[in-house]
Amino acid sequence: NAGVTQTPKFRILKIGQSMTLQCAQDMNHNYMYWYRQDPGMGLKLIYYSVGAGITDKGEVPNGYNVSRSTTEDFPLRLELAAPSQTSVYFCASSYSVQGARGGYTFGSGTRLTVV
Amino acid sequence: QQQVKQSPQSLIVQKGGISIINCAYENTAFDYFPWYQQFPGKGPALLIAIRPDVSEKKEGRFTISFNKSAKQFSLHIMDSQPGDSATYFCAAIPDTGRRALTFGSGTRLQVQP
């Protein structure tokens, strides 16, 4: 099993550009999440989804959008990129709502720089 | 109310020593408390977890101590090894409201040989 696959691994954007970070999982997990990780700040929840067609805002949703048309895919859209969005983005999925069974499975991350 | 506060930010321990990382929370709705381990260039991975109905959980060299009245929990790594050098995150999730983990700010552990 591939687990959670994120693409691209690295990206440099110019201010005002847009992009989509891709996330796919092959574990048939209903729950999926997007976090951003800034140095010394831990992981902040951007958006999450409890199933296909259902998404909800996390702690830091401004400047981002998501969709969940299938169980497998959970893309994150950045509109009008700003330097404050420079970060490492992690997608994760889980079997249960708390991740008690096996925990959250994280992808390897996308390192985004906005210049 | 969603915040989980973690300390210290960084920790240096000699091989064979005990590493201790502490977390505190305010939201009494939190009812599941996992710890995640992250190596450079990788995503975090579940290490060990506890529910508030027990005061301690041990898995190998890793132990979670939980104090419900103080709203604090900690990770103890016994006989720390250089391979334990990583960033550790505590986390919590409530039984109602936002159904996703809230993470602490992380502790960078370095175990010196």
PDB file of C-alpha atoms in Angstrom:
ATOM      1  CA  ASN A   1       0.000   0.000   0.000  1.00  0.00           C
ATOM      2  CA  ALA A   2       1.203   3.484  -0.837  1.00  0.00           C
ATOM      3  CA  GLY A   3      -0.591   5.097   2.133  1.00  0.00           C
ATOM      4  CA  VAL A   4      -0.974   8.856   1.705  1.00  0.00           C
ATOM      5  CA  THR A   5       0.620  10.376  -1.398  1.00  0.00           C
ATOM      6  CA  GLN A   6       1.224  14.107  -1.668  1.00  0.00           C
ATOM      7  CA  THR A   7       2.334  15.972  -4.759  1.00  0.00           C
ATOM      8  CA  PRO A   8       4.349  18.021  -5.440  1.00  0.00           C
ATOM      9  CA  LYS A   9       7.093  17.618  -2.825  1.00  0.00           C
ATOM     10  CA  PHE A  10       8.464  21.119  -3.382  1.00  0.00           C
ATOM     11  CA  ARG A  11       7.080  24.227  -5.031  1.00  0.00           C
ATOM     12  CA  ILE A  12       8.005  27.887  -5.309  1.00  0.00           C
ATOM     13  CA  LEU A  13       5.140  30.270  -6.018  1.00  0.00           C
ATOM     14  CA  LYS A  14       5.123  33.955  -6.748  1.00  0.00           C
ATOM     15  CA  ILE A  15       2.856  36.231  -4.744  1.00  0.00           C
ATOM     16  CA  GLY A  16      -0.648  36.171  -6.197  1.00  0.00           C
ATOM     17  CA  GLN A  17      -0.282  32.849  -8.000  1.00  0.00           C
ATOM     18  CA  SER A  18      -2.565  29.915  -7.284  1.00  0.00           C
ATOM     19  CA  MET A  19      -1.930  26.208  -7.018  1.00  0.00           C
ATOM     20  CA  THR A  20      -3.444  22.938  -5.896  1.00  0.00           C
ATOM     21  CA  LEU A  21      -1.719  20.566  -3.534  1.00  0.00           C
ATOM     22  CA  GLN A  22      -2.740  17.033  -4.292  1.00  0.00           C
ATOM     23  CA  CYS A  23      -3.421  14.349  -1.703  1.00  0.00           C
ATOM     24  CA  ALA A  24      -4.528  10.781  -2.315  1.00  0.00           C
ATOM     25  CA  GLN A  25      -4.905   7.793   0.010  1.00  0.00           C
ATOM     26  CA  ASP A  26      -5.489   4.156  -0.847  1.00  0.00           C
ATOM     27  CA  MET A  27      -6.561   2.885   2.577  1.00  0.00           C
ATOM     28  CA  ASN A  28     -10.277   3.606   2.153  1.00  0.00           C
ATOM     29  CA  HIS A  29     -10.155   6.016   5.081  1.00  0.00           C
ATOM     30  CA  ASN A  30     -13.200   8.244   5.486  1.00  0.00           C
ATOM     31  CA  TYR A  31     -11.358  10.923   7.468  1.00  0.00           C
ATOM     32  CA  MET A  32      -8.830  13.217   5.835  1.00  0.00           C
ATOM     33  CA  TYR A  33      -7.001  16.336   7.017  1.00  0.00           C
ATOM     34  CA  TRP A  34      -4.749  19.146   5.894  1.00  0.00           C
ATOM     35  CA  TYR A  35      -2.224  20.611   8.314  1.00  0.00           C
ATOM     36  CA  ARG A  36       0.494  23.193   7.889  1.00  0.00           C
ATOM     37  CA  GLN A  37       3.713  23.037   9.886  1.00  0.00           C
ATOM     38  CA  ASP A  38       5.701  26.139  10.688  1.00  0.00           C
ATOM     39  CA  PRO A  39       8.953  26.031  12.715  1.00  0.00           C
ATOM     40  CA  GLY A  40       8.252  26.019  16.448  1.00  0.00           C
ATOM     41  CA  MET A  41       4.505  26.206  15.875  1.00  0.00           C
ATOM     42  CA  GLY A  42       3.514  22.584  15.585  1.00  0.00           C
ATOM     43  CA  LEU A  43       0.851  21.491  13.138  1.00  0.00           C
ATOM     44  CA  LYS A  44      -2.135  23.731  12.531  1.00  0.00           C
ATOM     45  CA  LEU A  45      -5.328  22.271  11.076  1.00  0.00           C
ATOM     46  CA  ILE A  46      -6.442  23.961   7.845  1.00  0.00           C
ATOM     47  CA  TYR A  47      -9.406  21.842   6.739  1.00  0.00           C
ATOM     48  CA  TYR A  48     -10.692  18.361   7.368  1.00  0.00           C
ATOM     49  CA  SER A  49     -13.240  15.982   5.894  1.00  0.00           C
ATOM     50  CA  VAL A  50     -15.260  13.197   7.486  1.00  0.00           C
ATOM     51  CA  GLY A  51     -16.272  11.674   4.177  1.00  0.00           C
ATOM     52  CA  ALA A  52     -16.827  12.309   0.487  1.00  0.00           C
ATOM     53  CA  GLY A  53     -18.768  15.517  -0.043  1.00  0.00           C
ATOM     54  CA  ILE A  54     -18.252  16.761   3.536  1.00  0.00           C
ATOM     55  CA  THR A  55     -15.598  19.289   4.515  1.00  0.00           C
ATOM     56  CA  ASP A  56     -15.140  21.609   7.466  1.00  0.00           C
ATOM     57  CA  LYS A  57     -12.854  24.447   8.459  1.00  0.00           C
ATOM     58  CA  GLY A  58     -10.006  23.970  10.863  1.00  0.00           C
ATOM     59  CA  GLU A  59      -8.013  26.468  12.875  1.00  0.00           C
ATOM     60  CA  VAL A  60      -6.390  28.371   9.959  1.00  0.00           C
ATOM     61  CA  PRO A  61      -8.622  28.085   6.844  1.00  0.00           C
ATOM     62  CA  ASN A  62      -8.228  31.612   5.421  1.00  0.00           C
ATOM     63  CA  GLY A  63      -6.622  31.648   1.982  1.00  0.00           C
ATOM     64  CA  TYR A  64      -7.355  27.985   1.320  1.00  0.00           C
ATOM     65  CA  ASN A  65     -10.133  25.864  -0.143  1.00  0.00           C
ATOM     66  CA  VAL A  66     -10.738  22.139  -0.306  1.00  0.00           C
ATOM     67  CA  SER A  67     -13.020  19.651  -1.996  1.00  0.00           C
ATOM     68  CA  ARG A  68     -13.719  15.979  -1.376  1.00  0.00           C
ATOM     69  CA  SER A  69     -15.445  14.471  -4.388  1.00  0.00           C
ATOM     70  CA  THR A  70     -14.129  10.956  -3.743  1.00  0.00           C
ATOM     71  CA  THR A  71     -13.028   8.980  -0.687  1.00  0.00           C
ATOM     72  CA  GLU A  72      -9.479   8.798  -2.033  1.00  0.00           C
ATOM     73  CA  ASP A  73      -8.687  12.404  -2.929  1.00  0.00           C
ATOM     74  CA  PHE A  74      -8.571  15.578  -0.856  1.00  0.00           C
ATOM     75  CA  PRO A  75      -6.903  18.444  -2.780  1.00  0.00           C
ATOM     76  CA  LEU A  76      -6.014  21.751  -1.117  1.00  0.00           C
ATOM     77  CA  ARG A  77      -6.321  24.893  -3.218  1.00  0.00           C
ATOM     78  CA  LEU A  78      -4.319  28.055  -2.538  1.00  0.00           C
ATOM     79  CA  GLU A  79      -5.755  31.166  -4.140  1.00  0.00           C
ATOM     80  CA  LEU A  80      -3.679  34.339  -4.406  1.00  0.00           C
ATOM     81  CA  ALA A  81      -0.602  32.999  -2.642  1.00  0.00           C
ATOM     82  CA  ALA A  82       0.925  35.193   0.069  1.00  0.00           C
ATOM     83  CA  PRO A  83       4.315  34.962   1.847  1.00  0.00           C
ATOM     84  CA  SER A  84       2.465  33.967   5.032  1.00  0.00           C
ATOM     85  CA  GLN A  85       1.537  30.727   3.287  1.00  0.00           C
ATOM     86  CA  THR A  86       5.176  29.653   3.103  1.00  0.00           C
ATOM     87  CA  SER A  87       5.118  26.420   5.082  1.00  0.00           C
ATOM     88  CA  VAL A  88       5.269  22.641   4.943  1.00  0.00           C
ATOM     89  CA  TYR A  89       1.861  21.170   4.221  1.00  0.00           C
ATOM     90  CA  PHE A  90       0.872  17.721   5.414  1.00  0.00           C
ATOM     91  CA  CYS A  91      -2.115  15.701   4.349  1.00  0.00           C
ATOM     92  CA  ALA A  92      -3.295  12.887   6.622  1.00  0.00           C
ATOM     93  CA  SER A  93      -6.012  10.291   6.792  1.00  0.00           C
ATOM     94  CA  SER A  94      -7.445   8.053   9.490  1.00  0.00           C
ATOM     95  CA  TYR A  95      -9.696   5.044   9.847  1.00  0.00           C
ATOM     96  CA  SER A  96     -11.554   6.414  12.837  1.00  0.00           C
ATOM     97  CA  VAL A  97     -12.443   9.932  13.932  1.00  0.00           C
ATOM     98  CA  GLN A  98      -9.832   9.956  16.701  1.00  0.00           C
ATOM     99  CA  GLY A  99      -7.251   7.989  14.801  1.00  0.00           C
ATOM    100  CA  ALA A 100      -7.237   5.458  17.619  1.00  0.00           C
ATOM    101  CA  ARG A 101      -6.829   2.528  15.273  1.00  0.00           C
ATOM    102  CA  GLY A 102      -3.408   3.033  13.735  1.00  0.00           C
ATOM    103  CA  GLY A 103      -3.389   6.769  14.209  1.00  0.00           C
ATOM    104  CA  TYR A 104      -3.321   9.374  11.519  1.00  0.00           C
ATOM    105  CA  THR A 105      -1.333   8.335   8.437  1.00  0.00           C
ATOM    106  CA  PHE A 106       0.563  11.346   7.149  1.00  0.00           C
ATOM    107  CA  GLY A 107       1.981  11.988   3.739  1.00  0.00           C
ATOM    108  CA  SER A 108       5.586  13.075   3.323  1.00  0.00           C
ATOM    109  CA  GLY A 109       4.640  16.729   2.963  1.00  0.00           C
ATOM    110  CA  THR A 110       4.813  19.542   0.410  1.00  0.00           C
ATOM    111  CA  ARG A 111       7.324  22.303   1.077  1.00  0.00           C
ATOM    112  CA  LEU A 112       5.887  25.525  -0.339  1.00  0.00           C
ATOM    113  CA  THR A 113       7.741  28.822  -0.619  1.00  0.00           C
ATOM    114  CA  VAL A 114       5.938  31.988  -1.690  1.00  0.00           C
ATOM    115  CA  VAL A 115       8.226  34.762  -2.946  1.00  0.00           C
TER     116      VAL A 115
ATOM    117  CA  GLN B   1      -9.987  26.197  24.302  1.00  0.00           C
ATOM    118  CA  GLN B   2      -8.528  24.145  21.492  1.00  0.00           C
ATOM    119  CA  GLN B   3      -4.945  24.819  22.529  1.00  0.00           C
ATOM    120  CA  VAL B   4      -2.464  22.236  23.734  1.00  0.00           C
ATOM    121  CA  LYS B   5       0.668  23.687  25.310  1.00  0.00           C
ATOM    122  CA  GLN B   6       3.890  21.667  25.055  1.00  0.00           C
ATOM    123  CA  SER B   7       7.273  22.043  26.747  1.00  0.00           C
ATOM    124  CA  PRO B   8      10.202  22.121  26.435  1.00  0.00           C
ATOM    125  CA  GLN B   9      10.782  23.316  22.883  1.00  0.00           C
ATOM    126  CA  SER B  10      14.035  21.371  22.717  1.00  0.00           C
ATOM    127  CA  LEU B  11      15.710  18.737  24.849  1.00  0.00           C
ATOM    128  CA  ILE B  12      19.180  17.210  24.914  1.00  0.00           C
ATOM    129  CA  VAL B  13      19.602  13.908  26.750  1.00  0.00           C
ATOM    130  CA  GLN B  14      22.526  11.558  27.096  1.00  0.00           C
ATOM    131  CA  LYS B  15      22.211   8.002  25.801  1.00  0.00           C
ATOM    132  CA  GLY B  16      20.569   5.852  28.464  1.00  0.00           C
ATOM    133  CA  GLY B  17      18.910   8.793  30.167  1.00  0.00           C
ATOM    134  CA  ILE B  18      15.228   9.618  30.613  1.00  0.00           C
ATOM    135  CA  SER B  19      13.545  12.106  28.290  1.00  0.00           C
ATOM    136  CA  ILE B  20      10.450  13.878  29.641  1.00  0.00           C
ATOM    137  CA  ILE B  21       8.106  16.036  27.576  1.00  0.00           C
ATOM    138  CA  ASN B  22       5.114  17.770  29.106  1.00  0.00           C
ATOM    139  CA  CYS B  23       1.768  18.952  27.752  1.00  0.00           C
ATOM    140  CA  ALA B  24      -1.156  20.833  29.245  1.00  0.00           C
ATOM    141  CA  TYR B  25      -4.645  21.523  27.953  1.00  0.00           C
ATOM    142  CA  GLU B  26      -7.704  23.575  28.848  1.00  0.00           C
ATOM    143  CA  ASN B  27     -10.545  21.971  26.920  1.00  0.00           C
ATOM    144  CA  THR B  28     -12.229  19.451  29.233  1.00  0.00           C
ATOM    145  CA  ALA B  29     -13.960  17.918  26.202  1.00  0.00           C
ATOM    146  CA  PHE B  30     -10.649  16.407  25.087  1.00  0.00           C
ATOM    147  CA  ASP B  31     -10.903  12.650  25.548  1.00  0.00           C
ATOM    148  CA  TYR B  32      -8.061  11.122  23.548  1.00  0.00           C
ATOM    149  CA  PHE B  33      -4.399  12.070  23.876  1.00  0.00           C
ATOM    150  CA  PRO B  34      -1.872  10.659  21.406  1.00  0.00           C
ATOM    151  CA  TRP B  35       1.815  11.354  20.975  1.00  0.00           C
ATOM    152  CA  TYR B  36       3.352  11.535  17.515  1.00  0.00           C
ATOM    153  CA  GLN B  37       7.001  11.155  16.500  1.00  0.00           C
ATOM    154  CA  GLN B  38       8.441  12.928  13.464  1.00  0.00           C
ATOM    155  CA  PHE B  39      11.812  12.339  11.805  1.00  0.00           C
ATOM    156  CA  PRO B  40      13.311  14.993   9.492  1.00  0.00           C
ATOM    157  CA  GLY B  41      11.703  15.032   6.065  1.00  0.00           C
ATOM    158  CA  LYS B  42       8.882  12.724   7.141  1.00  0.00           C
ATOM    159  CA  GLY B  43       5.323  13.124   8.315  1.00  0.00           C
ATOM    160  CA  PRO B  44       4.490  12.450  11.973  1.00  0.00           C
ATOM    161  CA  ALA B  45       3.625   8.903  13.030  1.00  0.00           C
ATOM    162  CA  LEU B  46       1.602   7.679  16.011  1.00  0.00           C
ATOM    163  CA  LEU B  47       3.831   6.623  18.915  1.00  0.00           C
ATOM    164  CA  ILE B  48       1.508   5.969  21.841  1.00  0.00           C
ATOM    165  CA  ALA B  49      -1.868   7.221  23.073  1.00  0.00           C
ATOM    166  CA  ILE B  50      -3.990   7.360  26.234  1.00  0.00           C
ATOM    167  CA  ARG B  51      -7.576   8.017  27.269  1.00  0.00           C
ATOM    168  CA  PRO B  52      -8.409  10.026  30.417  1.00  0.00           C
ATOM    169  CA  ASP B  53      -9.832   7.033  32.296  1.00  0.00           C
ATOM    170  CA  VAL B  54      -6.304   5.709  32.977  1.00  0.00           C
ATOM    171  CA  SER B  55      -3.375   7.466  34.642  1.00  0.00           C
ATOM    172  CA  GLU B  56      -0.542   5.688  32.850  1.00  0.00           C
ATOM    173  CA  LYS B  57       0.137   3.693  29.713  1.00  0.00           C
ATOM    174  CA  LYS B  58       3.400   1.988  28.882  1.00  0.00           C
ATOM    175  CA  GLU B  59       4.621   0.575  25.580  1.00  0.00           C
ATOM    176  CA  GLY B  60       8.202  -0.618  25.675  1.00  0.00           C
ATOM    177  CA  ARG B  61      10.444   2.305  26.622  1.00  0.00           C
ATOM    178  CA  PHE B  62       7.657   4.859  26.126  1.00  0.00           C
ATOM    179  CA  THR B  63       5.226   5.806  28.913  1.00  0.00           C
ATOM    180  CA  ILE B  64       2.408   8.348  29.029  1.00  0.00           C
ATOM    181  CA  SER B  65       1.486   9.740  32.444  1.00  0.00           C
ATOM    182  CA  PHE B  66      -1.913  11.446  32.641  1.00  0.00           C
ATOM    183  CA  ASN B  67      -3.213  13.773  35.363  1.00  0.00           C
ATOM    184  CA  LYS B  68      -6.857  14.525  34.645  1.00  0.00           C
ATOM    185  CA  SER B  69      -7.383  16.933  37.540  1.00  0.00           C
ATOM    186  CA  ALA B  70      -4.370  19.015  36.534  1.00  0.00           C
ATOM    187  CA  LYS B  71      -5.178  18.680  32.822  1.00  0.00           C
ATOM    188  CA  GLN B  72      -1.629  17.618  32.102  1.00  0.00           C
ATOM    189  CA  PHE B  73       0.020  14.669  30.435  1.00  0.00           C
ATOM    190  CA  SER B  74       3.600  13.750  29.738  1.00  0.00           C
ATOM    191  CA  LEU B  75       5.745  11.410  27.670  1.00  0.00           C
ATOM    192  CA  HIS B  76       8.630   9.591  29.306  1.00  0.00           C
ATOM    193  CA  ILE B  77      11.259   7.875  27.170  1.00  0.00           C
ATOM    194  CA  MET B  78      13.307   5.483  29.259  1.00  0.00           C
ATOM    195  CA  ASP B  79      16.837   4.424  28.280  1.00  0.00           C
ATOM    196  CA  SER B  80      16.864   7.060  25.523  1.00  0.00           C
ATOM    197  CA  GLN B  81      18.758   6.055  22.382  1.00  0.00           C
ATOM    198  CA  PRO B  82      20.276   8.131  19.543  1.00  0.00           C
ATOM    199  CA  GLY B  83      17.607   6.618  17.274  1.00  0.00           C
ATOM    200  CA  ASP B  84      14.981   8.373  19.408  1.00  0.00           C
ATOM    201  CA  SER B  85      16.288  11.737  18.183  1.00  0.00           C
ATOM    202  CA  ALA B  86      13.231  13.278  16.533  1.00  0.00           C
ATOM    203  CA  THR B  87      10.513  15.856  17.082  1.00  0.00           C
ATOM    204  CA  TYR B  88       7.685  14.783  19.387  1.00  0.00           C
ATOM    205  CA  PHE B  89       4.187  16.223  19.333  1.00  0.00           C
ATOM    206  CA  CYS B  90       1.471  15.765  21.891  1.00  0.00           C
ATOM    207  CA  ALA B  91      -2.074  16.055  20.625  1.00  0.00           C
ATOM    208  CA  ALA B  92      -5.671  15.915  21.766  1.00  0.00           C
ATOM    209  CA  ILE B  93      -9.125  15.556  20.277  1.00  0.00           C
ATOM    210  CA  PRO B  94     -12.505  16.315  21.850  1.00  0.00           C
ATOM    211  CA  ASP B  95     -15.536  14.059  21.949  1.00  0.00           C
ATOM    212  CA  THR B  96     -17.621  16.865  20.445  1.00  0.00           C
ATOM    213  CA  GLY B  97     -17.026  19.846  18.177  1.00  0.00           C
ATOM    214  CA  ARG B  98     -14.041  19.854  15.832  1.00  0.00           C
ATOM    215  CA  ARG B  99     -13.288  16.219  15.137  1.00  0.00           C
ATOM    216  CA  ALA B 100      -9.602  16.483  14.356  1.00  0.00           C
ATOM    217  CA  LEU B 101      -6.408  16.400  16.381  1.00  0.00           C
ATOM    218  CA  THR B 102      -5.063  19.604  17.908  1.00  0.00           C
ATOM    219  CA  PHE B 103      -1.275  19.363  18.147  1.00  0.00           C
ATOM    220  CA  GLY B 104       1.187  20.887  20.583  1.00  0.00           C
ATOM    221  CA  SER B 105       4.070  22.992  19.280  1.00  0.00           C
ATOM    222  CA  GLY B 106       6.548  20.101  19.326  1.00  0.00           C
ATOM    223  CA  THR B 107       9.723  19.155  21.198  1.00  0.00           C
ATOM    224  CA  ARG B 108      12.946  18.524  19.346  1.00  0.00           C
ATOM    225  CA  LEU B 109      14.770  15.731  21.170  1.00  0.00           C
ATOM    226  CA  GLN B 110      18.446  15.074  20.648  1.00  0.00           C
ATOM    227  CA  VAL B 111      19.966  12.002  22.294  1.00  0.00           C
ATOM    228  CA  GLN B 112      23.728  12.241  22.457  1.00  0.00           C
ATOM    229  CA  PRO B 113      25.778   9.035  22.196  1.00  0.00           C
TER     230      PRO B 113
END
